[in-house]
Short mmCIF file of C-alpha atoms in Angstrom, two decimals:
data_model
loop_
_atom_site.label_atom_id
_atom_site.label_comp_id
_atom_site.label_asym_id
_atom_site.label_seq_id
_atom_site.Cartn_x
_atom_site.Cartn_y
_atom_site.Cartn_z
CA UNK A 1 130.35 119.90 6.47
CA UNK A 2 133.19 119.09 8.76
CA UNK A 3 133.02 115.12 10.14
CA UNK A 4 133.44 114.88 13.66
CA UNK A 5 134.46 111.34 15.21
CA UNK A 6 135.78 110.78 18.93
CA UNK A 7 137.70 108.35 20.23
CA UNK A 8 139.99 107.48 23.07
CA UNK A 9 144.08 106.70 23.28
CA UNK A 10 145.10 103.79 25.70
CA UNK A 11 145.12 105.71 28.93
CA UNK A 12 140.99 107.09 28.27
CA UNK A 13 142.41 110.47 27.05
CA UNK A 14 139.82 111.95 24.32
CA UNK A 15 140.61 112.36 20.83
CA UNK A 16 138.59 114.15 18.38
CA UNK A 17 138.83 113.45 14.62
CA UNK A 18 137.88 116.73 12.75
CA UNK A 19 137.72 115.83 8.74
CA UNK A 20 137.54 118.73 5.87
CA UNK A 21 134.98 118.23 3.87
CA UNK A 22 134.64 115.63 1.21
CA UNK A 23 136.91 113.63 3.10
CA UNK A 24 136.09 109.79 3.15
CA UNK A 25 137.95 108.84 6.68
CA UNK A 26 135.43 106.35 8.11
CA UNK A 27 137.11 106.84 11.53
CA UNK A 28 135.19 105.58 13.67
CA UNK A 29 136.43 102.14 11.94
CA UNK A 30 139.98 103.66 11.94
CA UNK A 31 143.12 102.12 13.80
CA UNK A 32 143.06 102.45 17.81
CA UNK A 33 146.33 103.49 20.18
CA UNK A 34 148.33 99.95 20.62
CA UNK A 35 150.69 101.66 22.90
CA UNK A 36 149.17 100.81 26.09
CA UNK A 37 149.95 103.19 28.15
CA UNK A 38 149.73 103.64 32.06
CA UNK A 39 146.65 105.42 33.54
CA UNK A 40 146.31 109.12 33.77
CA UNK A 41 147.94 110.39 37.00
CA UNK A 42 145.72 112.76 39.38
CA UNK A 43 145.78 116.60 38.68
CA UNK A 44 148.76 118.86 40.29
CA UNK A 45 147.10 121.77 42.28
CA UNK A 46 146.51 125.44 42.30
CA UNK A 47 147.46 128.38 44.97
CA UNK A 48 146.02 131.14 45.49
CA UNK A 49 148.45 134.45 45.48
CA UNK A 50 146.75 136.24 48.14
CA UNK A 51 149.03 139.38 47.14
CA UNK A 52 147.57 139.49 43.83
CA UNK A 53 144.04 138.05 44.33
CA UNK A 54 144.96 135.27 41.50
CA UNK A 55 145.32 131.30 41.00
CA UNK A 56 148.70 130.27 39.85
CA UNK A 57 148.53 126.47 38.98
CA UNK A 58 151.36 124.26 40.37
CA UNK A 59 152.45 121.20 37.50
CA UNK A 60 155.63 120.10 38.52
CA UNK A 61 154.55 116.82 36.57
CA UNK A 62 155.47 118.72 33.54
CA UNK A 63 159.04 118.73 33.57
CA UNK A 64 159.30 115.28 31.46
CA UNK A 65 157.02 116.25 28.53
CA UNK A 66 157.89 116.30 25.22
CA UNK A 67 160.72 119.00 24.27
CA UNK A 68 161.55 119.50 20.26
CA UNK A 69 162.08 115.44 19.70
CA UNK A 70 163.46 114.65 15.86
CA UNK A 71 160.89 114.33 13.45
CA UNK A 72 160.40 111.21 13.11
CA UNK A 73 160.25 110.66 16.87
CA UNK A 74 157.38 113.82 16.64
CA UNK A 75 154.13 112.72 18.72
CA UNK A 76 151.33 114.66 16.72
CA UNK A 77 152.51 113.18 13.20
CA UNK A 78 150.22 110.64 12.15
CA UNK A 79 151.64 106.73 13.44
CA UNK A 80 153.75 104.79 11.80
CA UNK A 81 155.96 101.57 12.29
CA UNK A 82 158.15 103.35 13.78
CA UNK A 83 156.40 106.25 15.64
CA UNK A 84 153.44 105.11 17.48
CA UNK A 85 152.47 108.40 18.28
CA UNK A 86 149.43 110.46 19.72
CA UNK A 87 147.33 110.43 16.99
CA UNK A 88 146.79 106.32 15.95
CA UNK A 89 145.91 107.17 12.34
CA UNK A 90 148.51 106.59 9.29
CA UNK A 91 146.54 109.89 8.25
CA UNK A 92 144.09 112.79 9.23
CA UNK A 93 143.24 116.57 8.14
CA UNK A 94 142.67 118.49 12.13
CA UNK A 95 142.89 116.25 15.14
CA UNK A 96 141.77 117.84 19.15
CA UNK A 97 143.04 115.62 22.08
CA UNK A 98 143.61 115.70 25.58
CA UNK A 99 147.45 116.43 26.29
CA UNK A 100 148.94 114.07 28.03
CA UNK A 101 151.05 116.51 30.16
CA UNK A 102 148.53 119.02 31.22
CA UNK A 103 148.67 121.96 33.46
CA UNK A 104 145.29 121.34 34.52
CA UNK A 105 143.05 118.48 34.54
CA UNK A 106 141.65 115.43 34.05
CA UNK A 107 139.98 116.00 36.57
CA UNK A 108 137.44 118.39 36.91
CA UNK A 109 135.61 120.66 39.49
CA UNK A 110 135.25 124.33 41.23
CA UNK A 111 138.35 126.34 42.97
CA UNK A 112 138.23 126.47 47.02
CA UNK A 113 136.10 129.36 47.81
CA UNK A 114 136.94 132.36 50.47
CA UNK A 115 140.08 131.57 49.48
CA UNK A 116 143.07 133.06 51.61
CA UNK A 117 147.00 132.73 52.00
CA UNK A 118 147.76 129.04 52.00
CA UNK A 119 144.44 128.19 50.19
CA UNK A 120 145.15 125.56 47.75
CA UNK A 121 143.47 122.53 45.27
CA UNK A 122 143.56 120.19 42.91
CA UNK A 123 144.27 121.36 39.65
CA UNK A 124 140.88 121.10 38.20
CA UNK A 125 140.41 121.27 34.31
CA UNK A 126 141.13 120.42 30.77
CA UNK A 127 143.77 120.84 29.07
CA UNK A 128 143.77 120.18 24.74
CA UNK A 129 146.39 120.12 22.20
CA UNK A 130 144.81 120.97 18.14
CA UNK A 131 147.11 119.82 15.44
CA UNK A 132 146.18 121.82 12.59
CA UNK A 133 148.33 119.39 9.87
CA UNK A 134 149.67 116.37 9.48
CA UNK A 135 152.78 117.48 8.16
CA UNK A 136 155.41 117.58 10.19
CA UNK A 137 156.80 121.20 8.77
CA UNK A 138 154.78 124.44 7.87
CA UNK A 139 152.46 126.56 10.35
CA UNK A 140 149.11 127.92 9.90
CA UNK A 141 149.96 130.18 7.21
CA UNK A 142 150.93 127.65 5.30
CA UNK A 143 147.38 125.93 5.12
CA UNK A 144 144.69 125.83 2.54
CA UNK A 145 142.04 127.64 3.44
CA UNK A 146 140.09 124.41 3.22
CA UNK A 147 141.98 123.49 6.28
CA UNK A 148 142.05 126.70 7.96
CA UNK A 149 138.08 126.56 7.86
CA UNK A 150 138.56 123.01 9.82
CA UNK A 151 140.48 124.56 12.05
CA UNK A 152 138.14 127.18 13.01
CA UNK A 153 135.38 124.77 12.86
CA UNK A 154 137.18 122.44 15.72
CA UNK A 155 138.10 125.63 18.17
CA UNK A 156 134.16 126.48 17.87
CA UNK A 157 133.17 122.83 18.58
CA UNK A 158 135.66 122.78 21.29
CA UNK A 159 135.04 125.90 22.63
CA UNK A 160 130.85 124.76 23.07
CA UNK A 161 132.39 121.48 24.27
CA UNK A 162 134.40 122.74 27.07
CA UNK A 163 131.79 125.83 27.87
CA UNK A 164 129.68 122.85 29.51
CA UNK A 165 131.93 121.38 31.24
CA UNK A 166 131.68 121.43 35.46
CA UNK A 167 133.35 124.29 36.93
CA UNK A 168 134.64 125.74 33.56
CA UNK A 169 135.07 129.24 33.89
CA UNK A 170 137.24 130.06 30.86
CA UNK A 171 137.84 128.57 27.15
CA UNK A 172 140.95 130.00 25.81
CA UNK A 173 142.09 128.63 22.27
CA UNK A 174 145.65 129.65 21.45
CA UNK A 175 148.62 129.25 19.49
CA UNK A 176 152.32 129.47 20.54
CA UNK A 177 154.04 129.69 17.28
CA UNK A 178 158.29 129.47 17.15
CA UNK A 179 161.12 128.21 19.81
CA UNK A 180 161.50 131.93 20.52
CA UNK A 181 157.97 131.93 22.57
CA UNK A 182 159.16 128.80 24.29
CA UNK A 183 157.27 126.23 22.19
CA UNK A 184 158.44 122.58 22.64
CA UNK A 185 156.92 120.67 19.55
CA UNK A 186 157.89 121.87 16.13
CA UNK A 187 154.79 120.59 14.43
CA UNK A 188 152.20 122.70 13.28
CA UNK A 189 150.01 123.00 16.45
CA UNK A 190 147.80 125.00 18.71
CA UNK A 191 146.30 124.54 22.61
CA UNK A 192 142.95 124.90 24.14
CA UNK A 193 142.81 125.69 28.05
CA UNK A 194 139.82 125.49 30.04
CA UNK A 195 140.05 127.15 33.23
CA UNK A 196 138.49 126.56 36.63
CA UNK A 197 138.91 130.34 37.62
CA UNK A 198 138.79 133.16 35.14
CA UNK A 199 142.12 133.95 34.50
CA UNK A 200 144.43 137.32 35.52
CA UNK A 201 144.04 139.04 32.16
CA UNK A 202 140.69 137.96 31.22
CA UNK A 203 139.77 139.32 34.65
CA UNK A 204 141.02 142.84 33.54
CA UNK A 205 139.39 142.85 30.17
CA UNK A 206 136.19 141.79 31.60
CA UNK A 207 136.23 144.78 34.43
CA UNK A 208 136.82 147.02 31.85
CA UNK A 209 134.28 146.05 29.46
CA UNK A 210 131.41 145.67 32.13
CA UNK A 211 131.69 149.29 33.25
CA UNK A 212 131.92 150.40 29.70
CA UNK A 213 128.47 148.32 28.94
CA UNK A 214 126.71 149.78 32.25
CA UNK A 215 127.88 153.33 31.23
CA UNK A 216 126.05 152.88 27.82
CA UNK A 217 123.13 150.77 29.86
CA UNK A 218 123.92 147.51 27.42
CA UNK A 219 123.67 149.42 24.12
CA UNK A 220 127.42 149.49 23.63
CA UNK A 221 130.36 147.41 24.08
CA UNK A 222 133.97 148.34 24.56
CA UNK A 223 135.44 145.92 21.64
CA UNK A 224 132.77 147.09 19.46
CA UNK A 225 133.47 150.81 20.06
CA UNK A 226 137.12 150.71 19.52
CA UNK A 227 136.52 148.81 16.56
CA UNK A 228 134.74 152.01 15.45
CA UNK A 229 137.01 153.86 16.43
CA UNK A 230 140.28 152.40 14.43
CA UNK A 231 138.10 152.03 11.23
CA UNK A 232 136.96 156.19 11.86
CA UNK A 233 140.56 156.87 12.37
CA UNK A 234 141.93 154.72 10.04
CA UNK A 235 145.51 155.06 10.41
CA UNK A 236 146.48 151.93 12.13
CA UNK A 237 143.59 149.68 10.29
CA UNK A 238 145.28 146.28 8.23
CA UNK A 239 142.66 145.05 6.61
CA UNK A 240 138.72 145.53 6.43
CA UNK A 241 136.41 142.70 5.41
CA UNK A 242 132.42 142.16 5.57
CA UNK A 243 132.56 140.68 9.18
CA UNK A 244 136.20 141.37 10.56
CA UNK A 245 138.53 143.81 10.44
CA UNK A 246 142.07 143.79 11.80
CA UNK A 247 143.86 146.59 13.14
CA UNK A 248 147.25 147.69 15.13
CA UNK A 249 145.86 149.18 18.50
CA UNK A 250 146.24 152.85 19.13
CA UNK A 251 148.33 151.91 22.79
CA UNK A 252 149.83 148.33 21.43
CA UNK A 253 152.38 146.86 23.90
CA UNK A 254 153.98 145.10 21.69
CA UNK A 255 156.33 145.72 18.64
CA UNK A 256 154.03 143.40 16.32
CA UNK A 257 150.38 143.36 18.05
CA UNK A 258 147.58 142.96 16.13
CA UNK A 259 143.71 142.55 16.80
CA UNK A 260 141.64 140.84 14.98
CA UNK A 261 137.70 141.67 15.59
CA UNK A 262 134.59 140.46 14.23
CA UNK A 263 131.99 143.45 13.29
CA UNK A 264 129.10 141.38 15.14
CA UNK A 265 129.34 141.31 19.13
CA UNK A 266 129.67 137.84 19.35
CA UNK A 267 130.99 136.12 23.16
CA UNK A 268 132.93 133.43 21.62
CA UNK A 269 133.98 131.03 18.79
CA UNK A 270 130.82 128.88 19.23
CA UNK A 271 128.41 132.00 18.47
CA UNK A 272 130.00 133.09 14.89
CA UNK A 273 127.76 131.80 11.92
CA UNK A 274 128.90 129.87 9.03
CA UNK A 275 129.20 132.58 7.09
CA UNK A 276 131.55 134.58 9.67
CA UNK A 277 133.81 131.66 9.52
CA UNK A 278 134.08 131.20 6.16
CA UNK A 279 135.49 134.73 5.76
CA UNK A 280 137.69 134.49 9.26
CA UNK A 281 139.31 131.57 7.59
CA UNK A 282 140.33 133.56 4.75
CA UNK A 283 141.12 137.00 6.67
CA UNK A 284 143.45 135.31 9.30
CA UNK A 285 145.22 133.25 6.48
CA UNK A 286 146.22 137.02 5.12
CA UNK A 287 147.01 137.87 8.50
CA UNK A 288 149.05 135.63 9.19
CA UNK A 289 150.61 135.78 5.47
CA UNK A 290 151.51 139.35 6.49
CA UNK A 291 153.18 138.72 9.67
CA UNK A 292 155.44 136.01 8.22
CA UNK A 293 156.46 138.46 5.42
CA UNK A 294 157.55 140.75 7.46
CA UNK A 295 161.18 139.56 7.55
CA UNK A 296 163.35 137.36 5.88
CA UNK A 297 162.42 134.65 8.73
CA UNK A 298 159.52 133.27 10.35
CA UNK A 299 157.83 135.66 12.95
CA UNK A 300 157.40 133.87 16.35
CA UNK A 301 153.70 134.79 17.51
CA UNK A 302 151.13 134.03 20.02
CA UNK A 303 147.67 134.05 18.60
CA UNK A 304 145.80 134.44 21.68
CA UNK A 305 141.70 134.29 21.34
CA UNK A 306 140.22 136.28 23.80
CA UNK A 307 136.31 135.32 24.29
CA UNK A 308 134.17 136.33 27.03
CA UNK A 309 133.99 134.17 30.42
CA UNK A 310 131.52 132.37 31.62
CA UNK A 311 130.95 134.02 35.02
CA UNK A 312 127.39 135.29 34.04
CA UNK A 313 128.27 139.12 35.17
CA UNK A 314 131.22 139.45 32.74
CA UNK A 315 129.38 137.61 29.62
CA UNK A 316 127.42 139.98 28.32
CA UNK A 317 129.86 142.24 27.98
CA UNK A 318 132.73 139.73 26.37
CA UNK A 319 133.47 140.50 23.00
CA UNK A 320 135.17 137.53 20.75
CA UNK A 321 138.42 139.16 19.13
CA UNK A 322 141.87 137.81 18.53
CA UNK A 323 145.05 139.63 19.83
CA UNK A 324 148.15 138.33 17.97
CA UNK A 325 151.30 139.31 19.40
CA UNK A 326 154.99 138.71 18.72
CA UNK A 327 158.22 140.18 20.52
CA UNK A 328 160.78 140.47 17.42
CA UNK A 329 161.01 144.73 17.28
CA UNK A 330 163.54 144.09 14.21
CA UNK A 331 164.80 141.29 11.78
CA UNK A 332 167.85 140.54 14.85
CA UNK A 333 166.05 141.43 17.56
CA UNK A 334 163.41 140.36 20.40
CA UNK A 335 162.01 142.55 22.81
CA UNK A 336 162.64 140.97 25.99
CA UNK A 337 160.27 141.72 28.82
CA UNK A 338 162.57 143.73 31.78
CA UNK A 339 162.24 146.02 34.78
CA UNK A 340 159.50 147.87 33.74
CA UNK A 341 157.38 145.00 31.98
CA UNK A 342 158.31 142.17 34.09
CA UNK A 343 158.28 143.59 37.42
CA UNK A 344 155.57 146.35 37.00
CA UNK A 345 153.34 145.21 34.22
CA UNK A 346 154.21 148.67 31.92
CA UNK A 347 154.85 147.78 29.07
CA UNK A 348 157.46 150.29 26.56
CA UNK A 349 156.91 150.11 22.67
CA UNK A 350 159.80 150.09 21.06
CA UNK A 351 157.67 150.27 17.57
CA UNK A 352 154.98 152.89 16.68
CA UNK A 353 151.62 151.38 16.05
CA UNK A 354 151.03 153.18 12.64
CA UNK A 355 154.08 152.49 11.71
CA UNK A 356 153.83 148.75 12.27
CA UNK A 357 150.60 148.95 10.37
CA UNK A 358 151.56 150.78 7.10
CA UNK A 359 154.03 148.00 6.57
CA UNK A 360 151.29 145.22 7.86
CA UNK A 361 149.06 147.34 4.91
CA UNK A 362 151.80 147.18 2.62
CA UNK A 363 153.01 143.58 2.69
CA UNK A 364 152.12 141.54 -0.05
CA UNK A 365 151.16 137.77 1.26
CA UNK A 366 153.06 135.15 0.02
CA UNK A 367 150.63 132.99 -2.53
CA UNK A 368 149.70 129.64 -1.00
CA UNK A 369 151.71 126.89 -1.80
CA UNK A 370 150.17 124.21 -4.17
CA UNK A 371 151.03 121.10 -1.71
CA UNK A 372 148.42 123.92 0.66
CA UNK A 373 145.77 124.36 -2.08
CA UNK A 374 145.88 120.34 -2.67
CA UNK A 375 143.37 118.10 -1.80
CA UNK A 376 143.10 116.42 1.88
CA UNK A 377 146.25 114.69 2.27
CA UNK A 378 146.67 110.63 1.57
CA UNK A 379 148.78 109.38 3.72
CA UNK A 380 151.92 111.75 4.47
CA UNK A 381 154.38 110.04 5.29
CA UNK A 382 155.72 111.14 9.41
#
């Protein structure tokens, strides 16, 4: 079983210890942050775009995070002499914390309601940052599956976690992988929002799958019945397992975009069995294996893990499934979102989804590496 030990940094900021098991940490004993920093400023704010009937969240406080430091200067390795960074440990295996520079949050609490033009609050949320290693170099793909399985077990703790939150109305685990999607630490991590409002896109999914489940009176979801679909058809299908399957959607926006759905309707992280994520730690290793082999060079992805919101009316009809998307059309090129995309919201393909697939289906993942396949690591060094 995974150990789970919390703590808190200098400034009250959580941080959540998640061990692999068979680990001996004994954290709760462990060192605590010496860094003393200043308390936690109050949240920035969010508008409401009465245009679009959306929140857009306002964190000018942002501009002094963090952006691609050396690495021994990095602030998710594990401490040393020389580094006293986020994470006070000399060592750990998966570690969840607040960030420090969040877009929303500490605080926490519901968005203004009848909102209107010039309706606006405090940014009200939470706001986590998942380092999945601590080595400094590597991604996800490069993990055991030991590790990967941690992983998944701390986004499904988290995602429970944040679900009970006050005014939560959205968990959304994620990953923004490469400086090509904008990321601004090198080191191997992920993010967790938690959202006061239900955000733009999970808005749109949810509409769509609620009239689908009324049309079938609740005996059918819209996930679940495209799933069917692409494993009927066949052509764009990756990879097939006992509880997920991955495919390449039949109208993908993207020239790499890639879903990734359990076979059991499940709403979220939180509601998949042991069993379910033993094999999704194994299936999205390949996965992501495959993506990385595409080229000569790392792909740059976001791994974006859609689960169903929390406003009762659209949680019935949420279906858990991963959409992993990445804007490199070619080995030299990146699509960059124009006219059409930017401005309009239509997207243009420049890649044919069953095209993208039969190479997805025909790349052979690279075998894991045997520092991956070792046991939990003693003490890397930063």
């Amino acid at each position: 079983m995974t150990a789970i030990t919390s703590t808190r940094l200098s400034d009250g900021r959580e941080l959540i210890y998640f061990d692999d098991p068979g680990t001996n940490a004994a954290r709760a004993t462990g060192p605590t942050d010496q860094r003393g920093l200043p308390p936690r400023g109050e949240p920035g704010e969010v508008r409401f775009d009465a245009l679009t009937d959306e929140w857009v969240a306002v964190a000018a406080h942002r501009q002094t995070r963090t952006h691609l430091p050396p690495a021994d200067q990095c602030p998710i390795c594990p401490t040393t002499p020389n580094n006293p960074s986020e994470i006070p440990a000399a060592d750990y295996d998966v570690v969840v914390f607040e960030n420090r520079f969040p877009s929303l949050g500490p605080a926490l609490g519901p968005v203004p309601e009848n909102a209107a033009w010039g309706t606006k609050g405090p940014a009200y949320g939470r706001c986590e940052v998942v380092s999945f290693t601590p080595e400094h170099t590597g991604s996800f793909s490069t993990l055991s599956e030991t590790r990967s399985r941690t992983v998944i077990e701390a986004w499904a703790q988290r995602t429970e976690a944040l679900s009970s939150l006050a005014g939560i109305k959205q968990v959304f685990p994620f990953e923004n992988r490469g400086a090509d999607i904008g990321v601004t630490l090198h080191h191997p991590h992920g993010q967790i929002y938690a959202y006061p409002y239900v955000t733009p896109r999970a808005g749109v999914l949810g509409s769509a799958a609620l009239r689908h489940y009324g049309k079938h009176d609740g005996r059918e979801t819209l996930t679940g019945s495209l799933l069917k679909a692409e494993r009927q058809d066949g052509s764009r299908m990756v990879m097939e397992g006992e509880n997920f399957s991955a495919y390449v959607p039949f109208a993908a926006r993207w020239p790499l975009e890639i879903h990734l759905v359990p076979h059991r309707h499940v709403p979220d992280l939180a509601a998949l069995s042991g069993e379910e994520k033993d094999e999704l730690a194994q299936v999205y290793l390949d996965l992501l294996k495959r993506v990385d082999a595409l080229y000569p060079t790392p792909t740059p992805y976001i791994s974006a893990w859609h689960q169903a919101p929390l406003e009762p009316e659209l949680r019935a009809s949420g279906y858990l499934h991963l959409q992993l998307t990445s804007p490199r059309r070619a080995a030299d090129k990146l699509k960059y979102l124009a006219g059409s995309e930017a401005a309009m919201g239509a997207f243009i393909n420049d890649t044919t989804p069953e095209s993208v697939a039969e190479r997805l289906r025909a790349t052979v993942p690279a075998p894991a590496t045997a520092a991956a396949e070792a046991a939990p690591s003693q003490g890397v060094p930063a």
